[in-house]
Amino acid sequence: MTNAIDNAIARIQNIAAALSTIPPTGTTMHAEADYPTEAAQPFPLCVSYLAAGRFRAPNATIHHNFPVIKIELHFSRVNLKQAYQQINAAALEFPKRLAADPTLDGTVQTIVFGQESEIEYGVRPFEYGTIKSQMLEFDIPLKLLQAPQSTST
């Protein structure tokens, strides 16, 4: 059964997979399933998941949910120069594509970004299972559509 978070993650995965060819090698970005798995696919690959969040209930009938979705883009460390060429290209292209779809195809009210709320990203070595990679990661804060609170148990 999918929900708003699952749908947002699926859309973020689709945006990353749409990078399709990453310069300078023209390598295809592989998107993992909508839920992280233990087995790494061929690099480069991306995986997204719920990393954190917060919510508030301004009254008894409405609540606001602000999940943070983490997306990890993994690149092979076999050729570190090539990995950084791909990382640099993805670090420029992924935010452009994300900004062009602020509601993630209608799955969320908005991505929470603007002049006072930037989306942070970083690069670091990572071990995915037993495979070492260089990872570009983004923390994407979202605002879900307002939903009535259920009082049923």
Short mmCIF file of C-alpha atoms in Angstrom, two decimals:
data_model
loop_
_atom_site.label_atom_id
_atom_site.label_comp_id
_atom_site.label_asym_id
_atom_site.label_seq_id
_atom_site.Cartn_x
_atom_site.Cartn_y
_atom_site.Cartn_z
CA MET A 1 0.00 0.00 0.00
CA THR A 2 1.55 3.29 -1.05
CA ASN A 3 1.22 6.59 0.74
CA ALA A 4 2.36 10.18 0.17
CA ILE A 5 5.92 9.46 1.36
CA ASP A 6 6.20 6.37 -0.87
CA ASN A 7 4.91 8.39 -3.83
CA ALA A 8 7.35 11.25 -3.19
CA ILE A 9 10.27 8.80 -2.93
CA ALA A 10 9.24 7.13 -6.19
CA ARG A 11 9.12 10.52 -7.94
CA ILE A 12 12.54 11.55 -6.56
CA GLN A 13 13.94 8.22 -7.80
CA ASN A 14 12.43 8.91 -11.23
CA ILE A 15 14.00 12.37 -11.35
CA ALA A 16 17.41 10.92 -10.49
CA ALA A 17 17.03 8.10 -13.01
CA ALA A 18 16.12 10.70 -15.63
CA LEU A 19 19.69 11.95 -15.38
CA SER A 20 19.98 8.95 -17.73
CA THR A 21 23.42 9.75 -19.01
CA ILE A 22 25.95 11.36 -16.75
CA PRO A 23 28.76 13.24 -18.48
CA PRO A 24 31.56 12.78 -19.32
CA THR A 25 31.11 9.04 -19.81
CA GLY A 26 27.43 8.86 -20.75
CA THR A 27 26.85 6.35 -17.96
CA THR A 28 23.24 5.47 -17.13
CA MET A 29 22.02 6.14 -13.58
CA HIS A 30 20.38 3.01 -12.15
CA ALA A 31 17.49 3.61 -9.76
CA GLU A 32 17.02 1.11 -6.96
CA ALA A 33 13.53 -0.04 -6.10
CA ASP A 34 11.38 2.43 -4.19
CA TYR A 35 12.69 0.88 -0.97
CA PRO A 36 16.40 0.42 -0.21
CA THR A 37 17.80 -3.07 -0.74
CA GLU A 38 20.88 -4.83 0.58
CA ALA A 39 22.28 -5.61 -2.87
CA ALA A 40 23.91 -2.80 -4.79
CA GLN A 41 23.16 -2.58 -8.50
CA PRO A 42 25.81 -1.50 -11.02
CA PHE A 43 27.16 2.00 -10.43
CA PRO A 44 26.15 4.71 -10.72
CA LEU A 45 23.00 4.02 -8.74
CA CYS A 46 20.57 6.00 -6.63
CA VAL A 47 18.53 5.06 -3.59
CA SER A 48 16.03 7.22 -1.67
CA TYR A 49 14.39 6.82 1.72
CA LEU A 50 12.71 8.65 4.59
CA ALA A 51 15.56 10.04 6.71
CA ALA A 52 13.79 12.31 9.21
CA GLY A 53 10.87 14.65 9.57
CA ARG A 54 8.63 16.66 11.82
CA PHE A 55 4.93 17.36 12.10
CA ARG A 56 2.58 19.76 13.83
CA ALA A 57 -1.12 19.83 14.48
CA PRO A 58 -2.42 23.41 14.53
CA ASN A 59 -5.83 22.15 15.61
CA ALA A 60 -7.70 18.92 16.19
CA THR A 61 -8.66 18.41 12.55
CA ILE A 62 -5.55 19.27 10.53
CA HIS A 63 -1.92 18.22 10.70
CA HIS A 64 1.12 19.24 8.67
CA ASN A 65 3.83 16.68 7.99
CA PHE A 66 7.34 17.70 6.90
CA PRO A 67 9.33 14.58 5.96
CA VAL A 68 12.95 14.76 4.85
CA ILE A 69 13.83 12.38 2.04
CA LYS A 70 17.46 11.45 1.56
CA ILE A 71 18.67 10.50 -1.88
CA GLU A 72 22.05 8.89 -2.31
CA LEU A 73 23.75 8.84 -5.70
CA HIS A 74 26.57 6.26 -5.64
CA PHE A 75 29.51 6.31 -8.06
CA SER A 76 32.27 3.76 -8.58
CA ARG A 77 35.59 4.51 -6.88
CA VAL A 78 37.55 2.43 -9.43
CA ASN A 79 38.43 5.65 -11.28
CA LEU A 80 38.15 8.48 -8.75
CA LYS A 81 38.69 11.21 -11.36
CA GLN A 82 35.78 9.85 -13.39
CA ALA A 83 33.66 9.51 -10.23
CA TYR A 84 34.18 13.20 -9.44
CA GLN A 85 33.44 14.24 -13.01
CA GLN A 86 30.13 12.38 -12.70
CA ILE A 87 29.47 13.76 -9.20
CA ASN A 88 30.13 17.33 -10.34
CA ALA A 89 27.74 16.90 -13.29
CA ALA A 90 25.03 15.34 -11.11
CA ALA A 91 25.45 18.03 -8.42
CA LEU A 92 24.52 20.62 -11.03
CA GLU A 93 21.85 18.72 -12.98
CA PHE A 94 19.82 17.00 -10.23
CA PRO A 95 18.90 20.26 -8.40
CA LYS A 96 17.75 21.81 -11.71
CA ARG A 97 15.42 18.89 -12.34
CA LEU A 98 14.19 18.87 -8.74
CA ALA A 99 13.47 22.63 -8.83
CA ALA A 100 11.50 22.16 -12.06
CA ASP A 101 9.06 19.83 -10.25
CA PRO A 102 8.42 21.45 -6.81
CA THR A 103 5.31 19.32 -6.13
CA LEU A 104 6.97 16.08 -7.27
CA ASP A 105 4.27 15.49 -9.84
CA GLY A 106 1.52 16.38 -7.34
CA THR A 107 2.64 13.93 -4.63
CA VAL A 108 3.48 16.70 -2.11
CA GLN A 109 2.38 20.26 -1.48
CA THR A 110 5.92 21.49 -2.11
CA ILE A 111 9.60 20.88 -1.72
CA VAL A 112 10.60 23.22 1.11
CA PHE A 113 13.21 25.43 -0.48
CA GLY A 114 13.71 29.03 -1.28
CA GLN A 115 15.89 31.90 -0.18
CA GLU A 116 15.68 30.92 3.47
CA SER A 117 15.63 27.13 3.17
CA GLU A 118 18.30 25.57 1.01
CA ILE A 119 18.63 21.90 0.15
CA GLU A 120 21.94 20.65 1.45
CA TYR A 121 24.13 18.09 -0.26
CA GLY A 122 27.46 16.50 0.42
CA VAL A 123 29.98 14.05 -0.97
CA ARG A 124 31.78 11.31 0.93
CA PRO A 125 33.16 7.81 0.61
CA PHE A 126 30.63 5.13 1.41
CA GLU A 127 30.45 1.36 1.63
CA TYR A 128 27.24 -0.07 0.19
CA GLY A 129 27.12 -3.63 1.43
CA THR A 130 30.69 -4.69 0.73
CA ILE A 131 31.13 -2.41 -2.28
CA LYS A 132 32.88 0.92 -1.85
CA SER A 133 31.50 3.97 -3.60
CA GLN A 134 31.76 7.72 -3.64
CA MET A 135 28.37 9.11 -2.65
CA LEU A 136 26.62 12.37 -3.47
CA GLU A 137 23.68 12.79 -1.07
CA PHE A 138 20.86 15.29 -0.85
CA ASP A 139 18.45 15.91 2.05
CA ILE A 140 15.16 17.03 0.51
CA PRO A 141 12.65 18.62 2.94
CA LEU A 142 9.03 18.26 1.86
CA LYS A 143 5.68 19.57 2.97
CA LEU A 144 2.90 17.05 2.53
CA LEU A 145 -0.62 18.06 1.64
CA GLN A 146 -2.70 19.00 4.65
CA ALA A 147 -4.63 16.01 5.88
CA PRO A 148 -7.49 15.68 8.33
CA GLN A 149 -6.57 13.83 11.47
CA SER A 150 -8.34 10.57 12.10
CA THR A 151 -9.80 10.05 15.52
CA SER A 152 -10.61 6.40 14.88
CA THR A 153 -8.44 3.68 16.38
#
